[in-house]
CSV table of C-alpha atoms in Angstrom, one decimal:
chain,number,residue,atom,x,y,z
Q,22,UNK,CA,17.9,-2.9,12.8
Q,23,UNK,CA,16.8,-2.8,17.0
Q,24,UNK,CA,13.8,-4.7,17.4
Q,25,UNK,CA,12.0,-1.8,18.5
Q,26,UNK,CA,12.5,0.0,15.5
Q,27,UNK,CA,11.0,-2.8,13.2
Q,28,UNK,CA,7.6,-2.6,14.9
Q,29,UNK,CA,7.7,0.3,14.6
Q,30,UNK,CA,8.6,0.5,10.9
Q,31,UNK,CA,5.6,-2.1,10.8
Q,32,UNK,CA,3.0,0.0,12.7
Q,33,UNK,CA,3.7,2.6,10.1
Q,34,UNK,CA,3.3,0.6,6.8
Q,35,UNK,CA,0.7,-1.6,8.5
Q,36,UNK,CA,-2.1,0.4,9.8
Q,37,UNK,CA,-4.6,-2.3,8.8
Q,38,UNK,CA,-2.5,-5.1,9.9
Q,39,UNK,CA,-4.2,-6.8,13.0
Q,40,UNK,CA,-2.8,-9.3,15.2
Q,41,UNK,CA,-3.7,-13.3,15.2
Q,42,UNK,CA,-6.0,-12.6,18.2
Q,43,UNK,CA,-8.0,-10.0,15.8
Q,44,UNK,CA,-6.2,-6.3,17.9
Q,45,UNK,CA,-4.7,-3.6,16.8
Q,46,UNK,CA,-0.6,-3.6,16.4
Q,47,UNK,CA,-0.9,-0.1,17.4
Q,48,UNK,CA,-1.3,0.6,21.1
Q,49,UNK,CA,-4.4,3.0,19.6
Q,50,UNK,CA,-6.8,1.1,17.4
Q,51,UNK,CA,-7.7,3.0,14.1
Q,52,UNK,CA,-11.2,3.1,13.1
Q,53,UNK,CA,-10.9,0.3,10.5
Q,54,UNK,CA,-9.3,-1.4,13.4
Q,55,UNK,CA,-11.9,-0.9,15.8
Q,56,UNK,CA,-14.6,-1.9,12.9
Q,57,UNK,CA,-12.9,-5.5,12.7
Q,58,UNK,CA,-13.2,-6.1,16.5
Q,59,UNK,CA,-16.8,-5.1,16.1
Q,60,UNK,CA,-17.4,-7.0,13.4
Q,61,UNK,CA,-16.0,-9.9,15.1
Q,62,UNK,CA,-13.0,-10.8,12.9
Q,63,UNK,CA,-9.5,-11.9,13.1
Q,64,UNK,CA,-8.0,-10.3,10.1
Q,65,UNK,CA,-7.9,-7.3,7.7
Q,66,UNK,CA,-9.0,-9.1,4.9
Q,67,UNK,CA,-12.4,-9.9,6.9
Q,68,UNK,CA,-13.6,-6.3,7.4
Q,69,UNK,CA,-16.7,-5.6,5.5
Q,70,UNK,CA,-17.2,-2.3,3.8
Q,71,UNK,CA,-20.9,-1.8,3.3
Q,72,UNK,CA,-23.3,-1.6,0.2
Q,73,UNK,CA,-22.8,2.4,-0.1
Q,74,UNK,CA,-20.2,3.0,-2.2
Q,75,UNK,CA,-19.4,5.1,-5.6
Q,76,UNK,CA,-17.4,5.5,-8.6
Q,77,UNK,CA,-14.8,7.3,-6.8
Q,78,UNK,CA,-14.4,4.0,-4.3
Q,79,UNK,CA,-14.4,1.5,-6.7
Q,80,UNK,CA,-11.8,3.6,-8.9
Q,81,UNK,CA,-9.5,4.1,-5.7
Q,82,UNK,CA,-9.7,0.0,-4.9
Q,83,UNK,CA,-8.6,-0.8,-7.8
Q,84,UNK,CA,-6.0,1.7,-8.6
Q,85,UNK,CA,-4.5,1.0,-5.0
Q,86,UNK,CA,-4.6,-2.8,-5.9
Q,87,UNK,CA,-2.6,-2.4,-8.4
Q,88,UNK,CA,-0.1,-0.3,-7.5
Q,89,UNK,CA,0.0,-2.4,-4.4
Q,90,UNK,CA,0.7,-5.2,-6.7
Q,91,UNK,CA,3.4,-3.8,-8.1
Q,92,UNK,CA,4.5,-2.7,-4.6
Q,93,UNK,CA,5.1,-6.4,-3.9
Q,94,UNK,CA,6.8,-7.1,-6.8
Q,95,UNK,CA,9.3,-4.5,-6.1
Q,96,UNK,CA,9.4,-5.1,-2.2
Q,97,UNK,CA,10.3,-9.0,-2.9
Q,98,UNK,CA,13.3,-8.1,-5.2
Q,99,UNK,CA,14.9,-5.7,-2.4
Q,100,UNK,CA,14.0,-7.9,0.3
Q,101,UNK,CA,16.6,-10.0,-1.6
Q,102,UNK,CA,19.0,-7.6,-3.4
Q,103,UNK,CA,19.2,-4.6,-1.0
Q,104,UNK,CA,22.3,-4.8,1.2
Q,105,UNK,CA,21.2,-2.5,3.9
Q,106,UNK,CA,19.5,-3.9,7.0
Q,107,UNK,CA,17.0,-0.7,7.0
Q,108,UNK,CA,15.9,-1.0,3.3
Q,109,UNK,CA,15.5,-5.2,3.4
Q,110,UNK,CA,13.1,-4.2,6.9
Q,111,UNK,CA,11.1,-1.7,5.1
Q,112,UNK,CA,10.9,-4.5,2.1
Q,113,UNK,CA,9.4,-7.2,4.3
Q,114,UNK,CA,6.8,-4.4,6.2
Q,115,UNK,CA,5.9,-3.9,2.7
Q,116,UNK,CA,4.8,-7.2,1.6
Q,117,UNK,CA,3.3,-8.7,4.8
Q,118,UNK,CA,1.3,-5.1,5.0
Q,119,UNK,CA,0.1,-4.9,1.4
Q,120,UNK,CA,-0.8,-8.4,0.7
Q,121,UNK,CA,-3.1,-8.5,3.5
Q,122,UNK,CA,-4.2,-4.9,2.2
Q,123,UNK,CA,-4.8,-6.5,-1.1
Q,124,UNK,CA,-7.1,-9.2,-0.1
Q,125,UNK,CA,-9.4,-6.7,2.1
Q,126,UNK,CA,-9.8,-4.5,-1.4
Q,127,UNK,CA,-10.3,-7.5,-3.4
Q,128,UNK,CA,-13.0,-8.5,-0.9
Q,129,UNK,CA,-14.7,-4.3,-0.8
Q,130,UNK,CA,-15.0,-5.1,-4.5
Q,131,UNK,CA,-16.5,-8.3,-4.6
Q,132,UNK,CA,-19.3,-7.0,-2.2
Q,133,UNK,CA,-19.6,-4.6,-4.5
Q,134,UNK,CA,-20.0,-6.5,-7.9
Q,135,UNK,CA,-17.1,-5.0,-9.2
Q,136,UNK,CA,-13.8,-6.3,-10.8
Q,137,UNK,CA,-10.6,-6.1,-8.9
Q,138,UNK,CA,-8.2,-5.9,-11.6
Q,139,UNK,CA,-7.9,-2.6,-14.3
Q,140,UNK,CA,-8.4,-3.4,-18.0
Q,141,UNK,CA,-6.4,-0.8,-18.7
Q,142,UNK,CA,-4.2,0.8,-16.5
Q,143,UNK,CA,-2.7,3.4,-18.7
Q,144,UNK,CA,-6.4,4.4,-19.4
Q,145,UNK,CA,-7.6,4.6,-16.3
Q,146,UNK,CA,-4.5,6.3,-14.5
Q,147,UNK,CA,-4.6,9.0,-17.1
Q,148,UNK,CA,-8.8,9.2,-16.5
Q,149,UNK,CA,-8.2,9.9,-12.9
Q,150,UNK,CA,-5.8,12.3,-11.9
Q,151,UNK,CA,-3.0,11.5,-14.7
Q,152,UNK,CA,-0.9,10.0,-12.6
Q,153,UNK,CA,1.5,7.6,-14.5
Q,154,UNK,CA,1.5,3.9,-13.0
Q,155,UNK,CA,5.0,2.2,-12.6
Q,156,UNK,CA,6.1,0.8,-15.7
Q,157,UNK,CA,6.9,-3.3,-15.5
Q,158,UNK,CA,10.3,-2.5,-17.6
Q,159,UNK,CA,11.3,-0.6,-14.3
Q,160,UNK,CA,10.6,-3.2,-12.4
Q,161,UNK,CA,12.1,-5.7,-14.4
Q,162,UNK,CA,15.2,-3.4,-14.9
Q,163,UNK,CA,15.6,-3.8,-10.7
Q,164,UNK,CA,16.8,-7.5,-11.2
Q,165,UNK,CA,20.0,-6.8,-13.2
Q,166,UNK,CA,20.8,-3.4,-12.3
Q,167,UNK,CA,24.4,-3.7,-10.2
Q,168,UNK,CA,24.3,-4.4,-6.7
Q,169,UNK,CA,26.3,-0.8,-6.1
Q,170,UNK,CA,22.9,0.9,-8.1
Q,171,UNK,CA,20.1,-1.3,-6.7
Q,172,UNK,CA,19.3,0.7,-3.4
Q,173,UNK,CA,19.6,4.0,-5.0
Q,174,UNK,CA,17.4,3.0,-7.9
Q,175,UNK,CA,14.7,0.9,-6.0
Q,176,UNK,CA,14.1,3.8,-3.2
Q,177,UNK,CA,13.8,6.4,-6.2
Q,178,UNK,CA,11.4,4.1,-7.8
Q,179,UNK,CA,9.7,2.7,-4.7
Q,180,UNK,CA,9.0,6.5,-3.2
Q,181,UNK,CA,7.3,7.3,-6.5
Q,182,UNK,CA,5.5,4.4,-6.5
Q,183,UNK,CA,4.3,5.3,-2.9
Q,184,UNK,CA,3.8,8.7,-3.8
Q,185,UNK,CA,1.1,7.7,-6.2
Q,186,UNK,CA,-0.9,6.0,-3.6
Q,187,UNK,CA,-0.7,9.1,-1.4
Q,188,UNK,CA,-2.2,11.0,-4.2
Q,189,UNK,CA,-5.0,7.8,-5.0
Q,190,UNK,CA,-6.0,7.9,-1.3
Q,191,UNK,CA,-6.3,12.5,-1.6
Q,192,UNK,CA,-8.5,11.1,-4.4
Q,193,UNK,CA,-10.7,8.9,-2.7
Q,194,UNK,CA,-10.9,11.3,0.4
Q,195,UNK,CA,-12.0,14.0,-1.4
Q,196,UNK,CA,-14.6,12.0,-3.6
Q,197,UNK,CA,-15.2,9.1,-2.1
Q,198,UNK,CA,-18.7,7.9,-0.4
Q,199,UNK,CA,-18.1,4.7,1.4
Q,200,UNK,CA,-16.9,5.3,5.1
Q,201,UNK,CA,-14.8,2.5,5.6
Q,202,UNK,CA,-12.7,3.5,2.3
Q,203,UNK,CA,-12.3,6.9,3.2
Q,204,UNK,CA,-11.0,5.7,6.2
Q,205,UNK,CA,-8.7,3.1,4.5
Q,206,UNK,CA,-7.5,6.4,2.4
Q,207,UNK,CA,-7.1,8.2,5.5
Q,208,UNK,CA,-4.5,5.9,7.1
Q,209,UNK,CA,-2.9,5.0,3.5
Q,210,UNK,CA,-1.8,8.6,3.4
Q,211,UNK,CA,-0.5,8.7,6.4
Q,212,UNK,CA,1.7,5.5,6.1
Q,213,UNK,CA,2.8,6.4,2.3
Q,214,UNK,CA,3.9,9.4,3.4
Q,215,UNK,CA,5.6,8.1,6.4
Q,216,UNK,CA,7.3,5.8,3.7
Q,217,UNK,CA,8.4,8.6,1.8
Q,218,UNK,CA,9.9,10.3,4.5
Q,219,UNK,CA,11.4,7.0,5.5
Q,220,UNK,CA,13.2,6.7,2.3
Q,221,UNK,CA,14.6,10.3,1.4
Q,222,UNK,CA,16.6,9.2,5.1
Q,223,UNK,CA,17.3,6.4,3.4
Q,224,UNK,CA,18.5,7.7,0.1
Q,225,UNK,CA,20.2,10.6,2.1
Q,226,UNK,CA,22.5,8.4,4.0
């Protein structure tokens, strides 16, 4: 994959990822990136959310952290086992982006005095939107799957996984109260939708 294509992928997958000097990776700063600079912070994990929030904001962050922790597991497997450079680069971009986003979301929940982990993953998903979580069995199966079948299996599983993130973001945009969380949800919706389209092309290729 050419360098500029890799950079474009990272920007699409990492709307909140900031450079070492606190500047946005994209040419135009997103609202959260601009907020980060206004707060004089150097990376995403230092962005503060403010004290105003509602139950939907909390649920959105908790569910997305859980989603992204699973996404990290899948991306780590794909970075090692995928054959095509495009799939490897997607996996690596996801690892970098989501690690930073998880730190940011965990910090926000800590600010609000709320836990970052889910006690009942299945129950919470059923109570809020009815979206199934990716199972640990499905993720574990990627580790032992035959090489020839791996990319198709990974892309299909991760495509559905990222679609769930889009649905979480849509719920936050509809019912959330915290402006930073809603701005983040909009960026998640855009970036994960782009990833879904990219994966559909990879599956068709």
